[in-house]
CSV table of C-alpha atoms in Angstrom, one decimal:
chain,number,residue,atom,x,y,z
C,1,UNK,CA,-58.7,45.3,-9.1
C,2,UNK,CA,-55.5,47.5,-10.5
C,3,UNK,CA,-53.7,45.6,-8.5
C,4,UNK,CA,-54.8,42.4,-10.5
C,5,UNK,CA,-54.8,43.8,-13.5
C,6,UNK,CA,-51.0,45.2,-12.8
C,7,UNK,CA,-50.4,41.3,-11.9
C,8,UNK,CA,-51.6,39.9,-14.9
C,9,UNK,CA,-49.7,42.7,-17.2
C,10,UNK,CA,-46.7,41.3,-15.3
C,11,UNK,CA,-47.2,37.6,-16.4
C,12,UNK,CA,-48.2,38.8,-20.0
C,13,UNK,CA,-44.6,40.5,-20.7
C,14,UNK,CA,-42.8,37.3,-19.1
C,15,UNK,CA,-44.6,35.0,-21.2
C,16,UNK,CA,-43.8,37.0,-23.9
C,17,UNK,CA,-40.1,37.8,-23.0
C,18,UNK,CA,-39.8,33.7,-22.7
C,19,UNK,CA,-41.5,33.2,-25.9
C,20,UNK,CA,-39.0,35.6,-27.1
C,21,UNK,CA,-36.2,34.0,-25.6
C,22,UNK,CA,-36.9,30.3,-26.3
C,23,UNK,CA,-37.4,31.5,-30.3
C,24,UNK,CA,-33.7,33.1,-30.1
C,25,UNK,CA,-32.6,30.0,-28.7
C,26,UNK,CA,-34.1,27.8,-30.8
C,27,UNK,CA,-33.2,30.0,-33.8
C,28,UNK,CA,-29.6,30.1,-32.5
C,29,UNK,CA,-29.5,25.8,-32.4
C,30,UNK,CA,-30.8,25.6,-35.6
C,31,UNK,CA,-28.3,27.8,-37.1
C,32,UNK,CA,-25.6,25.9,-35.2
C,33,UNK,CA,-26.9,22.1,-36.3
C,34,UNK,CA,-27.4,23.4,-39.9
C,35,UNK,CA,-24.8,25.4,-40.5
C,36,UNK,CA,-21.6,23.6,-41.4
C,37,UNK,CA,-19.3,26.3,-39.8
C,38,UNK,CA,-21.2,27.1,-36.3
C,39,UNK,CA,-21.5,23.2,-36.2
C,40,UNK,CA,-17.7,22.7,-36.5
C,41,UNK,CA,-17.2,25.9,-33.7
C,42,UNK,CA,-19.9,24.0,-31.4
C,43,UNK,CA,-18.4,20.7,-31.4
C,44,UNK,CA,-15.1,22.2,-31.4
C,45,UNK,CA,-16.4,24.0,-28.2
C,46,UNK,CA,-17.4,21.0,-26.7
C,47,UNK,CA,-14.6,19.0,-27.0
C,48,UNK,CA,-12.4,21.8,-25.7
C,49,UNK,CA,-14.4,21.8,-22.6
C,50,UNK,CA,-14.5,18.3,-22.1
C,51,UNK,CA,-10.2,18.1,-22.4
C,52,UNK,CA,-10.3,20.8,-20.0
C,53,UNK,CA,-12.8,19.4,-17.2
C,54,UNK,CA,-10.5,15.8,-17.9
C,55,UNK,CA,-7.5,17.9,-17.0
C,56,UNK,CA,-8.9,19.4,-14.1
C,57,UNK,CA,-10.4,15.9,-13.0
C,58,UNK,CA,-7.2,14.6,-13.5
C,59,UNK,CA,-4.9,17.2,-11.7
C,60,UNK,CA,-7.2,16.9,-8.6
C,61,UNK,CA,-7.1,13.6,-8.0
C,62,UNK,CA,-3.2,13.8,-8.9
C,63,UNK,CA,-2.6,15.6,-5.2
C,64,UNK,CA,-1.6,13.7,-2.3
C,65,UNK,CA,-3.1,14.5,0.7
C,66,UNK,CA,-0.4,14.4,3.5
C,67,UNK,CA,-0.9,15.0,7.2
C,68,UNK,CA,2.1,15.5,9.4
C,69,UNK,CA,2.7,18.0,12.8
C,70,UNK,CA,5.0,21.1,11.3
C,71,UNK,CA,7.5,20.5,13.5
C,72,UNK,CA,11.9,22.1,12.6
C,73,UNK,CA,11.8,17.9,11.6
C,74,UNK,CA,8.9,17.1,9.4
C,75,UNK,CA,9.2,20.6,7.7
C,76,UNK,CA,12.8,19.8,6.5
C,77,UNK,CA,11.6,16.4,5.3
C,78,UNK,CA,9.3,17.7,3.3
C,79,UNK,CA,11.2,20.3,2.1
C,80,UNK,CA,13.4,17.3,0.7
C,81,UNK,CA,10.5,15.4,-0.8
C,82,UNK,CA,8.8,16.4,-3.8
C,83,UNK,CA,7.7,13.5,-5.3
C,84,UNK,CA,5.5,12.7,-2.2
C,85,UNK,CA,3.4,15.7,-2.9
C,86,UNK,CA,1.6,14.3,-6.5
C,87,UNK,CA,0.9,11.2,-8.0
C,88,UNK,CA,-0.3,11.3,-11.7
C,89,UNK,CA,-1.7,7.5,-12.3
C,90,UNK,CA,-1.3,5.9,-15.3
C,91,UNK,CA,-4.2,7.6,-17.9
C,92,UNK,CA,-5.4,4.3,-19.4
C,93,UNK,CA,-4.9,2.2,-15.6
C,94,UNK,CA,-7.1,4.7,-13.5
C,95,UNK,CA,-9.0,2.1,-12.0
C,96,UNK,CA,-8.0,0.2,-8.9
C,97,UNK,CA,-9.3,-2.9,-10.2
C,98,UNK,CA,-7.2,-2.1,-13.6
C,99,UNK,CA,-3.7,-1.5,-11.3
C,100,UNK,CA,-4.6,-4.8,-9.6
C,101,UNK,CA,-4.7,-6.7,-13.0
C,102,UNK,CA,-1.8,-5.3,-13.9
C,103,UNK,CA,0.5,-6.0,-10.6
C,104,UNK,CA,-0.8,-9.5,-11.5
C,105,UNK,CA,0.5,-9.7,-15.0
C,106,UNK,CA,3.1,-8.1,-14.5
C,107,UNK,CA,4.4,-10.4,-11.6
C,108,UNK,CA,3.4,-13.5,-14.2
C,109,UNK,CA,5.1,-12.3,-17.4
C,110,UNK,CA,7.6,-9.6,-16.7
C,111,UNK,CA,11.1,-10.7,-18.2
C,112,UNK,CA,13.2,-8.4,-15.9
C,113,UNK,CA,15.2,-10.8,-13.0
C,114,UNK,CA,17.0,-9.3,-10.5
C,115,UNK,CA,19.6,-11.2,-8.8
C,116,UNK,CA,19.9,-11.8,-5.1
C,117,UNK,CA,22.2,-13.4,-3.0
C,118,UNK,CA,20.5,-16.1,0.0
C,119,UNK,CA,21.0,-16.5,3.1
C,120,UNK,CA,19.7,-18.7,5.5
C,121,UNK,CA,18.5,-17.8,9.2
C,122,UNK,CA,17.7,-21.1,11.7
C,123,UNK,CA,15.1,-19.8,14.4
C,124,UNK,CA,15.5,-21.6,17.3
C,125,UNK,CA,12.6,-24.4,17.4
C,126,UNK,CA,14.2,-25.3,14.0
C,127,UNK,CA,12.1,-23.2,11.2
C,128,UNK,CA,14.3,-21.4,8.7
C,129,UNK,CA,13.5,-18.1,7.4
C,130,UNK,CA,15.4,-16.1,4.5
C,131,UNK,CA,17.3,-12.8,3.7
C,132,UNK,CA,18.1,-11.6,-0.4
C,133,UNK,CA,20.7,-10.1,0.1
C,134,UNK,CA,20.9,-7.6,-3.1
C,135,UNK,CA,23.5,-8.3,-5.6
C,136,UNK,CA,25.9,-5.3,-4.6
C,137,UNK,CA,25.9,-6.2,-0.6
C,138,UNK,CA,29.3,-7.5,-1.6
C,139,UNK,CA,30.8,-4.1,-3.1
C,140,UNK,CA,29.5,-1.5,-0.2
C,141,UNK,CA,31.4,0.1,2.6
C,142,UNK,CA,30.1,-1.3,6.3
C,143,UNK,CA,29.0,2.1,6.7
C,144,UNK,CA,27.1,2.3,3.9
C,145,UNK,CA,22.7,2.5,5.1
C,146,UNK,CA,21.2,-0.6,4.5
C,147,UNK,CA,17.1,-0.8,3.9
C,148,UNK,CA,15.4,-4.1,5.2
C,149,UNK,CA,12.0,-5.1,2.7
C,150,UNK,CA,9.6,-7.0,3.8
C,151,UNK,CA,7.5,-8.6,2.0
C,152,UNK,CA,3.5,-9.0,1.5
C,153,UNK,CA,1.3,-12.3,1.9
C,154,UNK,CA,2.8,-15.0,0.3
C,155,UNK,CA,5.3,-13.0,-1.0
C,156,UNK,CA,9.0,-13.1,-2.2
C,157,UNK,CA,11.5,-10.9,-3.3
C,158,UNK,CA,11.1,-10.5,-6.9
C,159,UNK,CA,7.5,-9.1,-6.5
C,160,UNK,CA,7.2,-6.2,-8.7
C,161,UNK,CA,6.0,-3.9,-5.5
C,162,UNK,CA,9.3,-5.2,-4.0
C,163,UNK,CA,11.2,-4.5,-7.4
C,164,UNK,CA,10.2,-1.0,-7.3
C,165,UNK,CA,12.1,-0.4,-4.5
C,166,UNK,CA,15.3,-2.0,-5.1
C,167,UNK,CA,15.6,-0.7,-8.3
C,168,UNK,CA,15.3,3.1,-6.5
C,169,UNK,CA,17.2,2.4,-3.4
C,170,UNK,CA,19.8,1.1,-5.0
C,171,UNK,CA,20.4,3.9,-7.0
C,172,UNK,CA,20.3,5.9,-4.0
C,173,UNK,CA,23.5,4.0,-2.7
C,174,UNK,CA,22.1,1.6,-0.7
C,175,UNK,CA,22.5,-1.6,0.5
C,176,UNK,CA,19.1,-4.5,0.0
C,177,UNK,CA,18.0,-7.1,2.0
C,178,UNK,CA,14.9,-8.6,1.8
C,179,UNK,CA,13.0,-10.2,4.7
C,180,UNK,CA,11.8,-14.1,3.6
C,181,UNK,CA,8.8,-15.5,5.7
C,182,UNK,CA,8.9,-19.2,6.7
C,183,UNK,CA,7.5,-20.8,3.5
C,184,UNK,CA,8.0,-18.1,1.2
C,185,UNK,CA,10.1,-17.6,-1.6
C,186,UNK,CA,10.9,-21.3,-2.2
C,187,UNK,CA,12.0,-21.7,1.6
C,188,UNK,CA,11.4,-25.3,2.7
C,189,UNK,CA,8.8,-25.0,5.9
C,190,UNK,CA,10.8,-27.0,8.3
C,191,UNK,CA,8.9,-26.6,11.1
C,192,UNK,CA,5.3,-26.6,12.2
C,193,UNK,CA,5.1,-23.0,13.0
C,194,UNK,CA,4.1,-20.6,10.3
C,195,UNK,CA,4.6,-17.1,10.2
C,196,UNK,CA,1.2,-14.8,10.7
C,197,UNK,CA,-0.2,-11.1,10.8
C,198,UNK,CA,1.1,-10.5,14.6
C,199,UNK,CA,4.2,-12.3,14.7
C,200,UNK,CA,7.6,-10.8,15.0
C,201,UNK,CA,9.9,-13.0,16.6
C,202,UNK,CA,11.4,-13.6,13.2
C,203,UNK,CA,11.8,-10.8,12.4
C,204,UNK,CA,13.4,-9.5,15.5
C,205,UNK,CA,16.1,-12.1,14.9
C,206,UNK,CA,16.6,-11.7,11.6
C,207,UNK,CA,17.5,-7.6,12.3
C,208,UNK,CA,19.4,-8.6,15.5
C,209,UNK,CA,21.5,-11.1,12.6
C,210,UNK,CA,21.7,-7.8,10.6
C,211,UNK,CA,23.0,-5.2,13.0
C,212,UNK,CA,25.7,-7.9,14.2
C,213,UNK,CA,27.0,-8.1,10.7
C,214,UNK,CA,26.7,-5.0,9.5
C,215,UNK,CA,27.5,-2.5,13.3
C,216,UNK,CA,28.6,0.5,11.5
C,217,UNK,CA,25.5,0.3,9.2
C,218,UNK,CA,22.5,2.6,9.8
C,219,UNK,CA,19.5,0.4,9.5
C,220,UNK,CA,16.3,1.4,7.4
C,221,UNK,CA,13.2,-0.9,7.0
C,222,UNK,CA,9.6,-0.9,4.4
C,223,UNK,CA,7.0,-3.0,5.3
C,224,UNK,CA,4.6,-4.0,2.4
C,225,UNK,CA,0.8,-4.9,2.7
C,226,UNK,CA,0.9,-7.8,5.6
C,227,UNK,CA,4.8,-6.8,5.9
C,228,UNK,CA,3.8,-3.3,6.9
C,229,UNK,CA,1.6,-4.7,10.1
C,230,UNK,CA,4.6,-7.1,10.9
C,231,UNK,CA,6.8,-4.2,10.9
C,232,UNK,CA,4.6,-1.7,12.2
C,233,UNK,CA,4.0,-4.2,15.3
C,234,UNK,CA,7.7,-4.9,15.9
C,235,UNK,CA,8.6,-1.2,16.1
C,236,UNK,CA,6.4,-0.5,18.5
C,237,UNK,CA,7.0,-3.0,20.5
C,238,UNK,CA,10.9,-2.6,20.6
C,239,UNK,CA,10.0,1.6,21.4
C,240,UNK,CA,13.3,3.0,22.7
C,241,UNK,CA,15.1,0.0,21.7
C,242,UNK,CA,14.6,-0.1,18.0
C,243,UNK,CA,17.9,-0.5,15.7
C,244,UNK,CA,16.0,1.3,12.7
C,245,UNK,CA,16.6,5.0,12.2
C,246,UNK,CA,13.6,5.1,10.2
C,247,UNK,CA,10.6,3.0,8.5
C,248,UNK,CA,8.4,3.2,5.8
C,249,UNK,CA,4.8,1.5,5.5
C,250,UNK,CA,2.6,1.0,2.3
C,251,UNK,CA,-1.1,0.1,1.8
C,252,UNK,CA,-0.6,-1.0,5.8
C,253,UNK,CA,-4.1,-2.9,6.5
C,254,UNK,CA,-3.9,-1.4,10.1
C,255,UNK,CA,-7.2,-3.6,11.3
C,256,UNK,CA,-7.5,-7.0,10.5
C,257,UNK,CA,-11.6,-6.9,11.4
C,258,UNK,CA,-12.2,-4.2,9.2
C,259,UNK,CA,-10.4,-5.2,6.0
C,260,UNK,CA,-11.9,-9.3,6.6
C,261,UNK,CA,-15.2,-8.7,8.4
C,262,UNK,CA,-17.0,-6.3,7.0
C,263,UNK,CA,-19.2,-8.1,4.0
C,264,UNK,CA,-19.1,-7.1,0.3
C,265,UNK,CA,-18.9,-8.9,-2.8
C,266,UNK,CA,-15.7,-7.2,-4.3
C,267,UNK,CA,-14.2,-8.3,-0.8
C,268,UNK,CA,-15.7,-11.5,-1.0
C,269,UNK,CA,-14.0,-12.1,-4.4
C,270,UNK,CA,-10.7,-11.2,-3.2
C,271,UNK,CA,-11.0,-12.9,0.3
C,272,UNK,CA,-11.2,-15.8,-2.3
C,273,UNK,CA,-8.5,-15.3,-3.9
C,274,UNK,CA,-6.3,-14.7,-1.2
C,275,UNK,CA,-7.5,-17.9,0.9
C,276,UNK,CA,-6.4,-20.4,-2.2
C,277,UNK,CA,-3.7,-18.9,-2.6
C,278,UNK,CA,-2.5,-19.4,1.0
C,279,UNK,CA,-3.8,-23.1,0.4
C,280,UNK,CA,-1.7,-23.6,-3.1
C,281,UNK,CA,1.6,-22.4,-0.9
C,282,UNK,CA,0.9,-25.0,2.4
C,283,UNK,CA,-0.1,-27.5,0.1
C,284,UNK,CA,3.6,-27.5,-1.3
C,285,UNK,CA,4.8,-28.6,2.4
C,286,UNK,CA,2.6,-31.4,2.4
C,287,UNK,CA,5.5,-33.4,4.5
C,288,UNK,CA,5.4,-30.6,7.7
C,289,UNK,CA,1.6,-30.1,7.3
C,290,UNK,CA,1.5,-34.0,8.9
C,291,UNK,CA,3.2,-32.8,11.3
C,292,UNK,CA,1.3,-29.1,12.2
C,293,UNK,CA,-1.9,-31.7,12.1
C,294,UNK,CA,-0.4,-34.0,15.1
C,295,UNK,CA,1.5,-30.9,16.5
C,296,UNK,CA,-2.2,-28.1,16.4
C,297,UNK,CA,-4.9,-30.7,16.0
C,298,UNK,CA,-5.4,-29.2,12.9
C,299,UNK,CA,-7.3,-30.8,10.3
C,300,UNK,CA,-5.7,-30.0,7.1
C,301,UNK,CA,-8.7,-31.0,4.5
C,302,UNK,CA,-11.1,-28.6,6.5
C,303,UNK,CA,-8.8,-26.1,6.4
C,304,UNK,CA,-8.6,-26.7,2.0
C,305,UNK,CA,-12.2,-26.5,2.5
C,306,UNK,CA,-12.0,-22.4,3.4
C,307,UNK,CA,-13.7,-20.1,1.3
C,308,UNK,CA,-12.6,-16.7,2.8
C,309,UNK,CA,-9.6,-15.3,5.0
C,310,UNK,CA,-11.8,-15.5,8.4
C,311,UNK,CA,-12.6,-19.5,7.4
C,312,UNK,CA,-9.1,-19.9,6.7
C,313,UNK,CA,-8.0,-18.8,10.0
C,314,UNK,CA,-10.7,-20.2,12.1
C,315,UNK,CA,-9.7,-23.7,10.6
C,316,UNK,CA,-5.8,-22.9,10.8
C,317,UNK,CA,-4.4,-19.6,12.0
C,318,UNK,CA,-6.0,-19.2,15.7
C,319,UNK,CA,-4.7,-22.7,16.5
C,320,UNK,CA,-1.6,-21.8,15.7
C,321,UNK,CA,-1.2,-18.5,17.8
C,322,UNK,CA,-3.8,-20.2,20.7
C,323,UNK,CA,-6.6,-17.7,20.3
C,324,UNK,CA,-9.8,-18.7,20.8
C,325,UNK,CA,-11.9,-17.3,17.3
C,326,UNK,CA,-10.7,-15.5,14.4
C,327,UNK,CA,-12.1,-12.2,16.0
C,328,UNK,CA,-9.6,-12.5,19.1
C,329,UNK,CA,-6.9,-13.2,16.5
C,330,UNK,CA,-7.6,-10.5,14.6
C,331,UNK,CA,-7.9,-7.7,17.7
C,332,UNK,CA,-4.6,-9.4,18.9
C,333,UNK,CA,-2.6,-9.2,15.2
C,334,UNK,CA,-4.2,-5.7,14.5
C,335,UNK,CA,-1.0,-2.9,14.2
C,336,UNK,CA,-3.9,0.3,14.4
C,337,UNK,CA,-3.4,-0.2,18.6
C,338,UNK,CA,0.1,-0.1,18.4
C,339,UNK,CA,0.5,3.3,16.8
C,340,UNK,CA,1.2,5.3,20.1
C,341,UNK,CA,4.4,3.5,20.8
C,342,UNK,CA,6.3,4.1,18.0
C,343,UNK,CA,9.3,6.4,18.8
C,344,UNK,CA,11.3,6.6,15.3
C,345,UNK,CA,10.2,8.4,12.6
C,346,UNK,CA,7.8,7.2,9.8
C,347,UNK,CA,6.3,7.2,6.7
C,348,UNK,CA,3.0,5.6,6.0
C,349,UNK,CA,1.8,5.9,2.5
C,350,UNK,CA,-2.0,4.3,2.1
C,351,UNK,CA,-4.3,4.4,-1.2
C,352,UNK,CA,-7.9,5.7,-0.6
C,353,UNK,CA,-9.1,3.6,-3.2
C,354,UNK,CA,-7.4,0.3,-2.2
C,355,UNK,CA,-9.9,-2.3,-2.9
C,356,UNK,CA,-8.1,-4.6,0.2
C,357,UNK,CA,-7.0,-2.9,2.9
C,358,UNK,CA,-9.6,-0.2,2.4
C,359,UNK,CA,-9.6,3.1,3.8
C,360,UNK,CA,-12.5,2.5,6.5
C,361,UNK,CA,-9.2,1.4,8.7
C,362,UNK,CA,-6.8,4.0,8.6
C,363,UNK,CA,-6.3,5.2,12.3
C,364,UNK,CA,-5.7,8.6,10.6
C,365,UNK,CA,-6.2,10.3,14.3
C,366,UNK,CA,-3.7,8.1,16.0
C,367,UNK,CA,-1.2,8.7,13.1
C,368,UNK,CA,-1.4,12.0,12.9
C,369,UNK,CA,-1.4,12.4,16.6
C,370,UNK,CA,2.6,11.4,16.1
C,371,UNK,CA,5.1,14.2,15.3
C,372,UNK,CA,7.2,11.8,14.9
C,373,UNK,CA,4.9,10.4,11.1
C,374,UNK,CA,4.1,11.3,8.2
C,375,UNK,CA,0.3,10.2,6.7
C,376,UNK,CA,0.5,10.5,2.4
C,377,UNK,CA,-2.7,9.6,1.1
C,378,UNK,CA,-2.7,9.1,-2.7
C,379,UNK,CA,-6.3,8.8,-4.8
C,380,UNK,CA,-5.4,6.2,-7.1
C,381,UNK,CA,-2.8,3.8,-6.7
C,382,UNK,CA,-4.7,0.4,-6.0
C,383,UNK,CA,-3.1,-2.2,-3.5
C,384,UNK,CA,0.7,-2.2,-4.0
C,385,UNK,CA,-0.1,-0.3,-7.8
C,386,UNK,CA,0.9,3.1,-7.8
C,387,UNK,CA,2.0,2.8,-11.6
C,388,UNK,CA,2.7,6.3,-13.6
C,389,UNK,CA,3.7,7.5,-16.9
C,390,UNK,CA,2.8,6.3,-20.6
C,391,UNK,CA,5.2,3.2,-19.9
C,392,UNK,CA,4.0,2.3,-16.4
C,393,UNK,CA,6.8,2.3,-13.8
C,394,UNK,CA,5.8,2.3,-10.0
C,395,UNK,CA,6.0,5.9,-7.9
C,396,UNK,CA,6.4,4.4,-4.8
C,397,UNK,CA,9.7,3.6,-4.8
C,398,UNK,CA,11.1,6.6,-5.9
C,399,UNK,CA,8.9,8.2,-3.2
C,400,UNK,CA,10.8,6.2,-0.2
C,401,UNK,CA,14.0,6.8,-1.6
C,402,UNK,CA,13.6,10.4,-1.0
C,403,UNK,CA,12.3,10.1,2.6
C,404,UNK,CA,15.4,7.9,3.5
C,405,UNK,CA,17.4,10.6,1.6
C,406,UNK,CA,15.8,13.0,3.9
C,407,UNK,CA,16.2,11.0,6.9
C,408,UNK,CA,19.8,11.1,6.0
C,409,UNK,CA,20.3,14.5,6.1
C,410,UNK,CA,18.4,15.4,9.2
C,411,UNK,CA,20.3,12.9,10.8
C,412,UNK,CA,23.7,14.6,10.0
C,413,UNK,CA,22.5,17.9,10.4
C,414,UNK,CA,21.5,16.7,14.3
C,415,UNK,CA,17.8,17.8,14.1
C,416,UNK,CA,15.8,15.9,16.9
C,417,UNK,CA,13.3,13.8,16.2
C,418,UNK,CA,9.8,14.6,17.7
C,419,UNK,CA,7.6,12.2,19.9
């Protein structure tokens, strides 16, 4: 029983010490929302707390994460690098889809033209493809390094992504060229093959072309989007043989499956996009379609019929490369298996919230399982986005400039590359 009652005298004094402290509370808002000058010092409270918790927000998601073995080589790239280590977004374009509208726009309306110099490659079953030559090739030393772009889906060399990087690199001293698919760019398709996600035979000629006229020339290369899977196939497939001294690779899609097959309806929308696109650029080589639909069996008005990227290349794609669905095509074209072959060093830079080739397919183990690359995963960025400052300008360029820079310099002070 005095155990009970000692129980009860308990709960009395907390119900009374919370009565006691809800009344000061209460008492305490009510001078605060009546009284002008503890209303002004609330609000002013508040708003000082929100800037700061936006400032830590934005600082965090601001740092790159980069994974890389601390090997005498990587540690004196990095040490060269700072620009690698943050990238602070454009405030009012923090959204992917935002950075994705904007590439857009920016591609359609931007004013700025930079000037290139053509030239023509003949492959040998008769299909041309192109190299843009930048326009001060012509005033460099043959030893001067020269960087080889190549380009996205679709793509050409005045895409802004693409712009980026000239403008940095050739600030940096060195010479451009950029890599034209068959069909892109204004080149006339004159053959029935196409170019695809696995295929490197054009490119491997087009390099060959450039080390022959340019021997004293170290040769760098940056693959973009579908460019970086191109590329990142070719180099591992040359291995020991490779004439690059470097490479770097952004927003990389890795794994064909994973970025096409995997259903949702933001992918579903840009899948769309993608496929008429690829349908507005064969449709302008209507006169060599006739002959890819004699040459494939191909039935061009079922392939205007896709609706996604696997329809597309069920319908056209797999009967070009001779695979038997759009599954084996994809496993085949894939870069992610391809990884453990590469022998020169590398740079892969990939967005984590890349709304097309999504983070679900970064082969971060098998990257970072290289000591001879470098993994820098940015927060924000987009697909081929990566805009910063007030006046948006694109970090990625800047960013490769400095790992070629540092490339450089390990190279003349004899450091050996890892495996």
């Amino acid at each position: 029983l005095k155990y009970q009652n000692q129980k009860k005298s308990k709960m009395r004094n907390t119900i009374a010490a919370s009565k006691s402290l809800s009344q000061v509370f209460f008492s305490v808002l009510e001078k605060v929302v009546i009284n002008p000058t503890c209303k002004r010092f609330g609000i002013f409270a508040l708003l000082l707390y929100a800037i700061g918790w936006v400032v830590r927000w934005y600082k965090h998601i601001s740092e790159n994460k980069l994974h890389f073995h601390r090997n005498a080589f990587n540690l004196q790239l990095m040490s060269r690098m700072k620009k690698i280590k943050k990238y602070c977004p454009t405030i009012w374009l923090l959204s992917c889809w935002l950075q994705l509208l904007f590439v857009h726009l920016k591609e359609k309306y931007d004013t700025e033209i930079f000037h290139y110099h053509r030239e023509i490659l003949e492959m040998e079953d008769g299909g041309i493809v192109g190299l843009d030559w930048g326009s001060n090739s012509h005033c460099l030393s043959p030893e001067t390094p020269t960087l080889l772009i190549v380009h996205g889906l679709t793509g050409h060399s005045l895409e802004p992504y693409i712009e980026s990087i000239y403008r940095s690199v050739i600030k940096g001293g060195f010479r451009v060229v950029v890599f034209i698919f068959r069909g892109c760019g204004d080149l006339e398709l004159r053959s029935p093959k196409l170019y695809n996600a696995g295929d490197t035979q054009d490119l491997r000629r087009a390099v060959e072309h450039i080390v022959r006229k340019f021997p004293e020339s170290p040769l760098y290369a940056v693959g973009c989007s579908l460019g970086s899977n191109i590329l990142t196939k070719y180099v591992a497939q040359e291995g020991e043989r490779c004439r690059f001294r470097a490479f770097v690779s952004v927003c990389n899609p890795y794994n064909l499956y994973d970025i096409n097959c995997n259903p949702s309806w933001t992918k579903d929308i840009l899948s769309y996009a993608l496929t008429r696109n690829l349908i507005e650029k064969l449709e302008v080589h209507l006169d060599t379609l006739k002959k890819v639909e004699e040459h494939y069996d191909i039935n061009i008005q079922e392939v205007k019929k896709a609706r996604s990227l696997p329809e597309f290349d069920e319908a056209f794609t797999i009967k070009l490369v001779g695979c038997k669905s759009h599954l084996e095509f994809y496993k085949q074209a894939s870069c992610d298996g391809d990884i453990p072959h590469i022998t020169i060093p590398g740079l892969f830079i990939t967005c984590l919230d890349d709304p097309i080739c999504y983070q679900g397919a970064l082969p971060l183990e098998d990257l970072i399982a290289k000591g001879n690359l470098i993994v820098c995963l940015t927060q924000r960025g987009s697909h081929l986005g990566f805009y910063e400052g007030l006046k948006p300008r694109q970090w990625h360029g800047g960013t490769i400039l400095e790992y070629l820079l540092a490339v450089e310099h390990c190279h003349r002070m004899k450091i050996e590359v890892p495996s």
